[in-house]
Coordinates of C-alpha atoms in Angstrom, one line a residue:
Chain G
M1 CA -24.9 -36.5 -21.0
N2 CA -25.1 -39.5 -23.4
P3 CA -21.5 -40.8 -24.2
A4 CA -22.5 -42.1 -27.6
I5 CA -23.8 -38.7 -28.6
M6 CA -20.7 -37.0 -27.2
K7 CA -18.6 -39.4 -29.3
A8 CA -20.6 -38.6 -32.4
L9 CA -20.2 -34.9 -31.8
L10 CA -16.5 -35.1 -31.4
Q11 CA -16.2 -37.2 -34.5
R12 CA -18.1 -34.4 -36.2
E13 CA -15.7 -31.8 -34.8
F14 CA -12.8 -33.8 -35.9
L15 CA -14.3 -34.0 -39.4
E16 CA -14.9 -30.3 -39.6
G17 CA -11.6 -29.2 -38.2
K18 CA -9.5 -32.0 -39.9
F19 CA -7.6 -29.5 -42.1
F20 CA -6.5 -27.2 -39.2
Y21 CA -5.9 -30.2 -36.8
V22 CA -4.2 -32.7 -39.0
W23 CA -3.2 -31.3 -42.4
L24 CA -1.9 -28.0 -41.2
P25 CA 0.6 -29.4 -38.7
I26 CA 1.6 -31.9 -41.4
I27 CA 2.2 -29.1 -43.9
L28 CA 4.1 -27.1 -41.4
L29 CA 6.2 -30.1 -40.3
G30 CA 6.8 -31.0 -44.0
I31 CA 8.4 -27.6 -44.4
V32 CA 10.5 -28.3 -41.4
T33 CA 11.5 -31.6 -42.9
L34 CA 12.6 -29.9 -46.0
F35 CA 15.0 -27.6 -43.9
V36 CA 16.2 -30.7 -42.0
F37 CA 17.1 -32.4 -45.2
M38 CA 18.9 -29.1 -46.4
A39 CA 20.7 -28.9 -43.2
L40 CA 21.8 -32.5 -43.6
T41 CA 23.3 -31.7 -47.0
G42 CA 25.1 -28.7 -45.5
I43 CA 22.8 -25.9 -46.6
G44 CA 21.9 -23.8 -43.5
K45 CA 21.4 -25.3 -40.0
V46 CA 18.5 -26.6 -38.0
G47 CA 18.6 -27.4 -34.4
G48 CA 17.4 -26.9 -30.9
G49 CA 19.4 -26.4 -27.8
E50 CA 22.5 -28.6 -27.7
V51 CA 21.8 -30.4 -31.0
V52 CA 22.5 -28.5 -34.2
I53 CA 22.6 -30.0 -37.7
T54 CA 25.2 -28.7 -39.9
G55 CA 25.7 -31.4 -42.6
A56 CA 25.4 -35.1 -42.1
A57 CA 28.9 -35.5 -40.8
G58 CA 28.4 -32.4 -38.5
L59 CA 25.3 -34.2 -36.9
A60 CA 27.3 -37.4 -36.2
Q61 CA 30.3 -35.3 -34.7
G62 CA 28.0 -33.1 -32.6
L63 CA 26.3 -36.2 -31.1
N64 CA 29.7 -37.8 -30.2
L65 CA 30.5 -34.4 -28.5
L66 CA 27.2 -34.3 -26.8
V67 CA 27.6 -37.8 -25.3
E68 CA 31.2 -37.0 -24.3
K69 CA 30.3 -33.7 -22.7
H70 CA 27.0 -34.4 -21.1
G71 CA 26.9 -38.3 -20.6
D72 CA 23.7 -39.0 -18.7
D73 CA 22.0 -35.8 -19.5
A74 CA 22.6 -36.3 -23.3
P75 CA 19.3 -38.1 -23.9
L76 CA 17.4 -35.3 -22.3
A77 CA 19.2 -32.8 -24.5
V78 CA 18.2 -34.8 -27.6
A79 CA 14.6 -35.1 -26.4
V80 CA 14.4 -31.4 -25.9
A81 CA 16.0 -30.9 -29.4
Y82 CA 13.2 -33.0 -30.9
Q83 CA 10.6 -30.8 -29.4
M84 CA 12.3 -27.7 -30.6
I85 CA 12.6 -29.0 -34.1
T86 CA 9.0 -30.0 -34.3
A87 CA 7.6 -26.9 -32.4
L88 CA 6.3 -25.0 -35.3
P89 CA 2.7 -26.5 -35.4
W90 CA 2.1 -25.3 -31.8
L91 CA 2.4 -21.7 -33.1
S92 CA -0.7 -22.3 -35.1
V93 CA -2.6 -23.8 -32.1
P94 CA -3.8 -20.7 -30.3
F95 CA -5.1 -19.2 -33.4
I96 CA -6.9 -22.4 -34.3
I97 CA -8.5 -22.4 -30.9
F98 CA -9.5 -18.8 -31.0
F99 CA -11.0 -18.8 -34.5
S100 CA -12.7 -22.2 -34.1
L101 CA -14.4 -21.1 -30.9
I102 CA -15.6 -17.7 -32.1
G103 CA -16.8 -19.4 -35.4
S104 CA -18.4 -22.5 -33.8
F105 CA -22.0 -21.3 -33.2
Y106 CA -21.8 -18.3 -35.4
D107 CA -21.0 -20.2 -38.6
E108 CA -23.9 -22.7 -38.0
R109 CA -26.3 -19.8 -37.8
R110 CA -24.9 -18.1 -40.9
D111 CA -25.2 -21.2 -43.2
R112 CA -28.5 -22.2 -41.5
S113 CA -27.2 -25.7 -40.6
V114 CA -28.2 -24.9 -37.0
L115 CA -31.8 -26.0 -38.0
F116 CA -30.4 -29.3 -39.1
W117 CA -28.4 -29.8 -35.9
K118 CA -31.3 -28.8 -33.8
S119 CA -33.6 -31.3 -35.6
M120 CA -31.4 -34.1 -34.0
P121 CA -31.9 -35.3 -30.4
V122 CA -28.8 -33.5 -29.2
S123 CA -29.1 -30.9 -26.4
D124 CA -27.6 -27.4 -26.5
T125 CA -25.5 -28.4 -23.4
E126 CA -24.0 -31.3 -25.3
E127 CA -23.3 -29.1 -28.3
V128 CA -21.5 -26.5 -26.1
I129 CA -19.4 -29.1 -24.4
A130 CA -18.6 -30.9 -27.6
K131 CA -17.4 -27.7 -29.2
L132 CA -15.2 -26.7 -26.1
V133 CA -13.7 -30.3 -25.8
G134 CA -13.3 -30.7 -29.5
V135 CA -11.5 -27.5 -30.0
V136 CA -9.6 -27.0 -26.7
I137 CA -8.7 -30.7 -25.9
L138 CA -9.0 -32.7 -29.0
A139 CA -7.3 -30.4 -31.6
P140 CA -4.1 -29.9 -29.4
L141 CA -3.9 -33.7 -28.7
I142 CA -4.0 -34.3 -32.4
V143 CA -1.3 -31.8 -33.1
L144 CA 0.6 -33.5 -30.3
G145 CA 0.1 -36.9 -31.9
V146 CA 1.4 -35.6 -35.3
T147 CA 4.5 -34.1 -33.8
I148 CA 5.2 -37.3 -31.9
L149 CA 5.1 -39.2 -35.2
W150 CA 7.4 -36.6 -36.7
Q151 CA 9.7 -36.8 -33.7
L152 CA 10.0 -40.7 -34.1
G153 CA 10.6 -40.1 -37.8
F154 CA 13.4 -37.7 -37.3
A155 CA 14.9 -40.2 -34.7
A156 CA 14.9 -42.8 -37.4
L157 CA 16.3 -40.5 -40.0
F158 CA 19.1 -39.2 -37.7
S159 CA 20.0 -42.7 -36.6
L160 CA 20.6 -43.7 -40.2
V161 CA 22.7 -40.6 -40.8
S162 CA 24.6 -41.0 -37.6
L163 CA 25.2 -44.7 -38.4
V164 CA 26.6 -43.9 -41.7
F165 CA 28.8 -41.0 -40.4
G166 CA 30.0 -42.9 -37.2
G167 CA 27.9 -41.2 -34.7
P168 CA 26.1 -42.7 -31.7
V169 CA 22.5 -44.1 -32.3
G170 CA 21.3 -45.0 -28.8
V171 CA 21.3 -41.4 -27.6
L172 CA 18.9 -40.6 -30.6
W173 CA 16.2 -42.6 -28.9
P174 CA 15.7 -41.0 -25.5
L175 CA 12.3 -42.7 -25.0
G176 CA 12.1 -42.2 -21.3
A177 CA 12.7 -38.5 -21.6
L178 CA 10.3 -38.2 -24.5
I179 CA 7.5 -40.0 -22.9
D180 CA 8.0 -37.7 -19.8
I181 CA 7.9 -34.6 -22.0
W182 CA 4.8 -35.8 -24.0
L183 CA 2.9 -36.6 -20.8
S184 CA 4.1 -33.1 -19.5
V185 CA 2.8 -31.5 -22.6
V186 CA -0.6 -33.2 -22.1
M187 CA -0.7 -32.0 -18.4
M188 CA 0.4 -28.5 -19.5
L189 CA -2.4 -28.5 -22.1
I190 CA -5.0 -29.4 -19.5
L191 CA -3.6 -26.9 -16.9
T192 CA -3.4 -24.0 -19.3
S193 CA -6.9 -24.8 -20.7
L194 CA -8.4 -24.8 -17.2
W195 CA -6.7 -21.5 -16.4
A196 CA -7.8 -20.1 -19.8
L197 CA -11.4 -21.5 -19.4
P198 CA -13.1 -18.3 -18.7
V199 CA -11.6 -16.7 -21.8
L200 CA -12.5 -19.8 -23.9
A201 CA -16.1 -19.8 -22.5
W202 CA -16.4 -16.0 -23.4
L203 CA -15.4 -16.9 -27.0
L204 CA -18.1 -19.6 -27.2
L205 CA -20.7 -17.2 -25.6
V206 CA -19.9 -14.6 -28.2
S207 CA -20.2 -17.1 -31.1
A208 CA -23.6 -18.1 -29.8
Y209 CA -24.7 -14.5 -29.6
A210 CA -23.0 -12.3 -32.2
P211 CA -25.3 -11.2 -34.9
R212 CA -22.3 -10.5 -37.2
A213 CA -18.4 -10.1 -37.0
P214 CA -17.9 -12.3 -33.9
F215 CA -14.3 -11.3 -33.9
V216 CA -15.3 -7.7 -33.1
Y217 CA -17.8 -8.8 -30.6
A218 CA -15.2 -11.0 -28.9
T219 CA -12.4 -8.4 -28.6
L220 CA -13.8 -4.9 -28.9
P221 CA -15.8 -4.8 -25.5
I222 CA -12.8 -6.2 -23.7
G223 CA -10.4 -3.6 -25.3
L224 CA -12.8 -0.9 -24.4
L225 CA -13.0 -2.0 -20.8
I226 CA -9.2 -2.1 -20.5
T227 CA -8.9 1.4 -22.0
L228 CA -11.6 2.7 -19.8
E229 CA -10.1 1.2 -16.7
N230 CA -6.8 2.8 -17.6
W231 CA -8.4 6.2 -18.1
L232 CA -10.6 6.2 -15.0
F233 CA -8.4 4.6 -12.4
S234 CA -5.0 4.3 -14.1
T235 CA -4.9 0.6 -13.2
H236 CA -4.6 -2.5 -15.4
G237 CA -6.7 -4.9 -13.4
I238 CA -8.6 -6.4 -16.4
A239 CA -5.6 -6.8 -18.5
K240 CA -3.7 -8.5 -15.7
W241 CA -6.6 -10.8 -15.0
L242 CA -6.6 -11.8 -18.7
G243 CA -2.8 -12.2 -18.7
L244 CA -3.1 -14.4 -15.6
H245 CA -5.6 -16.7 -17.4
M246 CA -4.0 -16.7 -20.8
G247 CA -0.7 -18.3 -19.8
F248 CA 0.8 -16.4 -16.9
G249 CA -1.1 -18.3 -14.2
A250 CA -0.2 -21.7 -15.6
M251 CA 3.4 -20.7 -15.9
R252 CA 3.5 -19.3 -12.4
S253 CA 2.2 -22.5 -11.0
L254 CA 5.2 -24.3 -12.4
G255 CA 7.2 -22.5 -9.7
L256 CA 9.9 -21.2 -12.0
E257 CA 9.8 -17.6 -10.6
G258 CA 13.2 -16.3 -9.8
R259 CA 14.9 -19.0 -11.7
H260 CA 17.1 -18.1 -14.6
I261 CA 15.7 -19.7 -17.7
N262 CA 17.4 -19.0 -21.1
G263 CA 15.0 -19.8 -23.8
P264 CA 12.4 -22.5 -24.4
D265 CA 14.9 -25.4 -24.4
E266 CA 15.8 -24.7 -20.8
L267 CA 12.3 -24.4 -20.0
L268 CA 11.5 -27.7 -21.6
A269 CA 14.4 -29.3 -19.7
E270 CA 12.7 -28.0 -16.4
V271 CA 9.3 -29.3 -17.2
N272 CA 8.6 -32.9 -16.3
F273 CA 5.8 -35.1 -15.0
L274 CA 6.6 -34.5 -11.4
N275 CA 6.8 -30.8 -11.5
M276 CA 3.6 -30.7 -13.7
L277 CA 1.9 -32.6 -10.8
E278 CA 3.2 -29.9 -8.4
A279 CA 1.9 -27.3 -10.8
F280 CA -1.5 -28.7 -10.6
G281 CA -1.3 -28.6 -6.9
R282 CA -0.3 -24.9 -6.8
S283 CA -3.0 -24.0 -9.2
L284 CA -5.6 -25.7 -7.1
A285 CA -4.4 -23.8 -4.1
D286 CA -4.6 -20.5 -6.0
P287 CA -8.0 -18.7 -5.5
N288 CA -7.6 -17.0 -8.9
F289 CA -7.8 -20.4 -10.5
W290 CA -11.1 -21.1 -8.9
V291 CA -12.6 -17.6 -9.6
G292 CA -11.7 -18.3 -13.2
L293 CA -13.6 -21.6 -13.2
V294 CA -16.6 -20.1 -11.6
V295 CA -16.7 -17.2 -14.2
A296 CA -16.3 -19.9 -16.9
G297 CA -19.3 -21.9 -15.6
G298 CA -21.4 -18.8 -15.8
L299 CA -20.3 -18.0 -19.3
L300 CA -20.8 -21.6 -20.5
Y301 CA -24.2 -21.5 -19.0
G302 CA -24.9 -18.3 -21.0
A303 CA -23.6 -20.0 -24.1
V304 CA -26.0 -22.8 -23.7
E305 CA -29.0 -20.5 -23.1
L306 CA -28.1 -18.3 -26.0
R307 CA -27.6 -21.3 -28.2
R308 CA -31.1 -22.5 -27.2
R309 CA -32.6 -19.2 -28.2
T310 CA -31.0 -18.4 -31.5
N311 CA -31.4 -19.9 -34.8
Chain Y
M1 CA -54.8 -32.2 -19.2
M2 CA -51.1 -33.3 -19.7
N3 CA -48.9 -32.0 -16.9
D4 CA -46.0 -34.2 -17.5
T5 CA -44.7 -36.5 -20.3
D6 CA -45.7 -39.7 -18.4
A7 CA -49.4 -38.6 -18.8
Y8 CA -49.0 -38.5 -22.6
T9 CA -50.4 -41.5 -24.5
S10 CA -50.5 -42.0 -28.2
T11 CA -54.2 -41.5 -28.3
D12 CA -54.0 -37.9 -27.2
N13 CA -53.4 -34.9 -29.2
V14 CA -49.9 -34.6 -30.5
I15 CA -49.9 -30.8 -30.2
V16 CA -51.9 -28.9 -27.6
A17 CA -51.6 -25.1 -27.5
R18 CA -53.5 -22.7 -25.2
N19 CA -53.0 -19.0 -25.7
L20 CA -49.8 -19.8 -27.6
S21 CA -48.3 -16.4 -28.7
K22 CA -45.1 -14.8 -29.7
N23 CA -44.1 -11.1 -29.6
Y24 CA -41.0 -9.5 -31.0
G25 CA -41.1 -6.2 -29.1
D26 CA -44.3 -4.4 -30.1
F27 CA -44.9 -6.8 -33.1
Q28 CA -47.2 -9.6 -32.3
A29 CA -45.9 -12.4 -34.7
L30 CA -48.4 -14.9 -33.3
K31 CA -51.7 -13.8 -31.6
P32 CA -53.0 -16.0 -28.7
T33 CA -53.8 -19.3 -30.4
N34 CA -55.5 -22.5 -29.3
L35 CA -54.8 -25.7 -31.3
D36 CA -55.4 -29.4 -30.8
I37 CA -53.8 -31.5 -33.4
P38 CA -54.8 -35.2 -33.0
V39 CA -52.5 -38.1 -33.9
G40 CA -52.8 -39.6 -37.3
R41 CA -53.5 -36.4 -39.3
I42 CA -51.8 -34.6 -42.2
V43 CA -52.3 -30.9 -41.5
G44 CA -51.6 -28.2 -44.0
V45 CA -50.6 -24.9 -42.7
V46 CA -51.4 -22.2 -45.2
G47 CA -50.6 -18.6 -45.0
A48 CA -48.8 -15.8 -46.9
N49 CA -45.1 -15.0 -46.1
G50 CA -44.9 -13.4 -42.7
A51 CA -48.3 -14.5 -41.6
G52 CA -47.0 -16.5 -38.6
K53 CA -46.6 -19.9 -40.0
T54 CA -42.9 -20.1 -39.2
T55 CA -43.3 -18.5 -35.8
M56 CA -45.9 -21.1 -34.9
L57 CA -43.7 -24.1 -36.1
Q58 CA -40.6 -22.7 -34.3
A59 CA -42.5 -22.7 -31.1
I60 CA -43.6 -26.2 -31.7
L61 CA -40.1 -27.4 -32.6
G62 CA -38.5 -25.8 -29.6
L63 CA -36.6 -23.3 -31.8
S64 CA -37.9 -20.3 -30.0
D65 CA -39.4 -19.2 -26.7
F66 CA -43.1 -18.4 -26.6
D67 CA -45.9 -17.2 -24.3
G68 CA -48.8 -19.3 -23.3
D69 CA -49.1 -23.1 -23.0
L70 CA -47.7 -25.4 -25.5
K71 CA -47.2 -29.2 -25.2
V72 CA -45.9 -31.4 -28.0
M73 CA -46.4 -35.1 -27.1
G74 CA -46.7 -34.0 -23.5
R75 CA -43.4 -32.1 -23.5
D76 CA -42.5 -28.4 -23.4
P77 CA -40.6 -27.9 -26.6
S78 CA -38.7 -24.8 -25.3
K79 CA -37.3 -26.8 -22.5
E80 CA -37.1 -30.4 -23.8
R81 CA -36.2 -30.0 -27.4
A82 CA -33.4 -32.8 -27.4
A83 CA -35.8 -35.4 -25.9
L84 CA -38.7 -34.3 -28.1
M85 CA -36.4 -34.7 -31.4
Q86 CA -36.3 -38.4 -30.7
D87 CA -40.0 -38.5 -31.8
V88 CA -40.2 -35.3 -33.8
C89 CA -38.4 -34.7 -37.1
F90 CA -38.4 -31.5 -39.2
I91 CA -37.1 -29.6 -42.1
A92 CA -37.4 -25.9 -41.1
D93 CA -35.8 -24.2 -44.1
V94 CA -34.3 -25.1 -47.4
A95 CA -30.6 -26.0 -47.6
T96 CA -29.9 -26.5 -43.9
L97 CA -27.7 -29.6 -44.3
P98 CA -24.1 -28.8 -43.3
K99 CA -22.3 -27.8 -46.5
W100 CA -18.9 -29.0 -45.5
M101 CA -20.0 -32.6 -45.0
K102 CA -20.2 -35.4 -47.5
V103 CA -23.6 -37.0 -48.0
S104 CA -22.3 -40.2 -46.5
D105 CA -20.9 -38.1 -43.4
V106 CA -24.3 -36.7 -42.8
L107 CA -25.8 -40.2 -42.8
D108 CA -23.1 -41.4 -40.4
Y109 CA -23.8 -38.5 -38.1
V110 CA -27.5 -39.1 -38.0
E111 CA -27.1 -42.8 -37.5
R112 CA -24.8 -42.0 -34.5
V113 CA -27.1 -39.5 -32.8
H114 CA -30.5 -40.7 -33.7
P115 CA -31.9 -43.9 -32.1
H116 CA -34.8 -44.1 -34.6
F117 CA -32.9 -43.7 -37.9
D118 CA -32.9 -46.4 -40.5
R119 CA -29.8 -46.0 -42.7
A120 CA -30.9 -48.8 -45.1
K121 CA -34.1 -47.0 -45.7
A122 CA -32.3 -43.7 -46.3
L123 CA -29.9 -45.4 -48.8
D124 CA -32.9 -47.0 -50.6
F125 CA -34.7 -43.5 -51.0
L126 CA -31.3 -42.1 -52.3
S127 CA -30.8 -45.0 -54.7
R128 CA -33.9 -43.6 -56.5
T129 CA -32.1 -40.3 -57.0
K130 CA -28.9 -39.3 -58.7
V131 CA -27.2 -38.1 -55.6
P132 CA -23.7 -39.2 -55.2
L133 CA -23.0 -40.3 -51.6
G134 CA -19.3 -39.3 -51.7
R135 CA -20.0 -35.7 -52.7
K136 CA -20.0 -32.8 -50.4
V137 CA -23.4 -31.1 -49.6
K138 CA -22.0 -27.8 -51.0
A139 CA -21.4 -29.4 -54.3
L140 CA -24.9 -30.7 -54.7
S141 CA -27.6 -29.0 -56.6
K142 CA -30.4 -27.3 -54.5
G143 CA -32.8 -30.1 -55.7
M144 CA -30.3 -32.8 -54.7
T145 CA -29.8 -31.3 -51.2
V146 CA -33.5 -31.2 -50.6
Q147 CA -33.6 -34.9 -51.8
V148 CA -30.9 -35.9 -49.2
H149 CA -32.8 -34.1 -46.5
L150 CA -36.1 -35.7 -47.4
A151 CA -34.5 -39.2 -47.5
I152 CA -33.1 -38.6 -44.1
V153 CA -36.4 -37.5 -42.4
M154 CA -38.4 -40.2 -44.1
S155 CA -36.0 -42.7 -42.7
I156 CA -36.6 -41.5 -39.1
D157 CA -39.3 -43.3 -37.2
A158 CA -40.9 -40.1 -35.8
K159 CA -44.3 -39.6 -34.4
L160 CA -44.5 -36.0 -35.7
L161 CA -43.0 -34.7 -39.0
V162 CA -42.9 -31.0 -39.6
L163 CA -42.1 -29.9 -43.1
D164 CA -41.8 -26.2 -44.0
E165 CA -41.8 -25.7 -47.7
P166 CA -40.3 -29.2 -48.2
T167 CA -40.2 -29.3 -52.0
L168 CA -39.1 -25.8 -52.7
G169 CA -36.6 -25.9 -55.6
L170 CA -37.6 -29.5 -56.7
D171 CA -39.0 -30.3 -60.1
I172 CA -42.6 -31.4 -60.6
L173 CA -41.7 -35.1 -61.1
F174 CA -39.8 -35.3 -57.9
R175 CA -42.5 -33.3 -56.0
K176 CA -45.2 -35.7 -57.1
E177 CA -43.0 -38.7 -56.2
F178 CA -42.2 -37.2 -52.8
Y179 CA -45.8 -36.7 -51.9
R180 CA -46.7 -40.2 -53.2
A181 CA -43.8 -41.6 -51.0
L182 CA -44.9 -39.6 -47.9
L183 CA -48.4 -40.9 -48.1
E184 CA -47.7 -44.4 -49.1
E185 CA -44.4 -45.3 -47.5
Y186 CA -44.2 -43.0 -44.5
F187 CA -47.6 -42.0 -43.2
D188 CA -49.7 -44.2 -41.0
E189 CA -52.3 -43.6 -38.3
Q190 CA -49.6 -43.5 -35.7
R191 CA -47.9 -40.5 -37.2
T192 CA -48.8 -36.9 -37.7
I193 CA -47.6 -34.6 -40.4
L194 CA -47.6 -30.8 -40.3
I195 CA -46.8 -29.2 -43.7
T196 CA -46.6 -25.8 -45.0
T197 CA -46.3 -25.0 -48.7
H198 CA -47.2 -22.4 -51.3
Q199 CA -48.1 -25.1 -53.8
V200 CA -51.4 -25.8 -52.1
E201 CA -52.7 -27.7 -55.2
E202 CA -50.1 -30.3 -54.8
V203 CA -50.8 -31.2 -51.2
E204 CA -54.4 -30.7 -51.2
H205 CA -55.2 -34.3 -51.9
I206 CA -53.0 -35.7 -49.1
L207 CA -54.2 -33.3 -46.3
S208 CA -56.7 -34.4 -43.7
D209 CA -56.9 -31.0 -42.0
V210 CA -56.0 -27.4 -42.9
I211 CA -55.0 -24.4 -40.8
F212 CA -55.1 -20.9 -42.4
I213 CA -53.0 -18.2 -40.9
R214 CA -53.1 -14.5 -41.5
D215 CA -51.5 -11.6 -39.6
G216 CA -50.4 -13.8 -36.8
A217 CA -53.9 -15.3 -36.2
V218 CA -55.5 -18.7 -37.1
L219 CA -58.5 -17.9 -39.3
L220 CA -59.5 -21.4 -39.9
N221 CA -58.8 -24.9 -38.5
Q222 CA -61.0 -27.5 -40.2
D223 CA -60.9 -31.0 -41.5
M224 CA -60.7 -31.2 -45.4
E225 CA -64.0 -33.2 -45.6
S226 CA -66.2 -30.6 -43.9
L227 CA -64.2 -27.8 -45.5
G228 CA -65.2 -29.0 -48.9
N229 CA -68.9 -29.2 -47.9
S230 CA -69.0 -25.7 -46.3
F231 CA -67.3 -23.6 -48.9
V232 CA -69.0 -23.5 -52.3
E233 CA -69.0 -21.2 -55.3
V234 CA -72.3 -20.4 -57.0
T235 CA -72.4 -18.8 -60.5
V236 CA -75.3 -16.4 -60.4
A237 CA -77.2 -14.7 -63.3
K238 CA -77.3 -10.9 -63.1
D239 CA -80.9 -10.6 -62.1
K240 CA -80.3 -12.9 -59.1
A241 CA -77.5 -10.9 -57.8
S242 CA -79.3 -9.2 -55.0
E243 CA -80.9 -12.5 -53.8
A244 CA -77.4 -14.0 -53.7
E245 CA -75.9 -11.0 -51.7
A246 CA -78.8 -11.4 -49.2
L247 CA -77.5 -14.9 -48.4
G248 CA -74.2 -13.4 -47.1
P249 CA -71.4 -14.4 -49.5
I250 CA -67.8 -14.1 -48.3
D251 CA -66.4 -13.2 -51.7
M252 CA -67.5 -12.3 -55.1
K253 CA -65.9 -12.1 -58.6
S254 CA -67.5 -11.2 -61.9
S255 CA -66.5 -12.2 -65.4
F256 CA -68.4 -12.1 -68.8
G257 CA -71.4 -10.5 -67.2
R258 CA -71.9 -13.3 -64.7
A259 CA -71.1 -13.1 -61.0
S260 CA -69.7 -15.9 -58.9
Y261 CA -70.4 -15.7 -55.2
I262 CA -68.4 -17.8 -52.6
F263 CA -70.5 -18.9 -49.5
S264 CA -69.4 -20.5 -46.4
N265 CA -71.9 -22.6 -44.4
A266 CA -75.0 -21.3 -46.4
D267 CA -78.2 -23.2 -46.8
P268 CA -77.5 -25.8 -49.8
E269 CA -81.1 -25.6 -50.8
A270 CA -81.2 -21.9 -51.1
L271 CA -77.9 -21.8 -53.0
R272 CA -79.1 -24.4 -55.6
A273 CA -82.1 -22.1 -56.4
L274 CA -79.6 -19.3 -57.3
G275 CA -77.7 -21.2 -60.0
E276 CA -74.9 -23.8 -60.5
V277 CA -73.2 -24.7 -57.3
R278 CA -69.6 -25.8 -57.4
R279 CA -67.2 -27.1 -54.7
L280 CA -64.0 -25.2 -54.3
G281 CA -60.3 -26.2 -54.3
L282 CA -58.2 -25.3 -51.2
A283 CA -56.4 -22.6 -53.1
D284 CA -59.7 -20.8 -54.0
I285 CA -61.0 -21.1 -50.4
F286 CA -57.7 -19.6 -49.2
V287 CA -57.9 -16.8 -51.6
A288 CA -61.6 -16.1 -50.8
M289 CA -60.7 -15.9 -47.1
M290 CA -57.7 -13.8 -47.4
R291 CA -59.2 -11.1 -49.6
E292 CA -60.5 -8.0 -48.0
T293 CA -63.8 -7.6 -49.9
P294 CA -67.0 -5.9 -48.8
F295 CA -68.3 -9.3 -48.1
A296 CA -65.5 -10.5 -45.8
H297 CA -67.4 -9.6 -42.6
N298 CA -69.9 -12.4 -43.5
N299 CA -67.4 -15.0 -43.0
N300 CA -68.6 -17.3 -40.2
N301 CA -65.2 -19.2 -40.1
R302 CA -63.1 -16.0 -39.3
G303 CA -61.2 -16.1 -36.1
G304 CA -60.8 -19.9 -36.3
E305 CA -60.6 -21.4 -32.9
Q306 CA -60.7 -18.1 -31.0

């Protein structure tokens, strides 16, 4: 693995996916910003958890109340509210990952550019790793970066409003809580990606193989297997396995089972750097986690071999 | 002869194939072929569509698996494509440049991944064209796309350059200019060029060797100099027709009451006695060899290296 080549490939991935990684979150957050401005002028309301904007004066009053009521916990409530207000781009991320992966090696065959890429001293293994890292790690990190910028922008905006309408300003800059959440999001991304690796690797394999309609090739066989299992054995092993790797395993490792969680704001308040570390520990101790990684390894090897053979 | 890459030296053959073949199910796209292509040659690969040219080139470039033994600069292309591409450069199809990239992005990318790419040289080639560097490839005309790709491969210091129909879609002026640049600014005795084209007349003068392929088999693999000597056309008066046919022509055509016979490796003295002897162009030789005439069995060159 040549680091300079990997860097060049990731730059290429960024360039190719720039619209979905950078501009789409900016557009979505632009729409959110519009609603925030409307809420500040008293039209509708925007908020998350304990912080709700209903008019500029309402924001200032609400913040005064929040500090009064929660004291030391107020900064965390504000940090959670920032996450909630800027959460919209995260809804697009699973779709971006899914469609980028099934399109990756399919599109280059369809437009013949595979023959150009293959004329360069870049191995099929490097290409597969670059697609995986570019789509699964780089893209969400960029989305995170954009949301962080927006959160800081909102902090500045709300500080100005609060200052004018007699509210507190310090509570609007909960940097410690924010940094903790951002780090936790990064760790959550890594953890969920590792859990989901067999599914992600399957999508890459399909894109390296499917002669047409990679979406159908990716989903139909799995759907058939799930149905067949249900008919023959009346069990749901495959569906459960998929669920485990597409979110449930990572959530379970957070150790929140049996706890009463009302909505994403309470979940966010429960997630911090320390319990993310614990979640990693629990995942590493879970045999299902390792089985998934072994399956993913096999599928990625298959993707490399298929990419080597197809033009 | 070359078991590992260390054993390869620049004086060896760039391409060595033994029983190289490729099957798609029952269809034999390339019949067992032996090839030795030495360094410092410009080899034209000529054949009709579907004759097996592309199959052979894809094996050489590591784009497909194959049967038999094949070494390109001492390496197995199907296993070591990435390493090979440091010294091999190719254009395998028209319009393969990524359409979503700007021309300058493409240059950036090649500069980052290719240790032997000279950006200044590419920019110099492009400055002679009307290609705007800031434009996306998909917005370029077909001809401009080809110009960009050619500028890139000519700026890579490769030992082997493979061009499959490189000038398709280009106007005659650029084609002439391209072959001039290829010969004068790119080619030297350290490099080898493998080129396929339908416009045989345009490359004829730069080729040092030629390979004819038909139905997956190499029919002929010869250097241009001896090829010109061995294939001749003799225009024969009607009364000498039987004499001519006795000498074993490989092809015959008649017009205005006179017959022209094409001979390969016939006795020059005997031919001169028949009538006017003329050397043939590459296209005529190709046509004569490809035609299934009653005389085709006389062709000594049939079967190439087999």
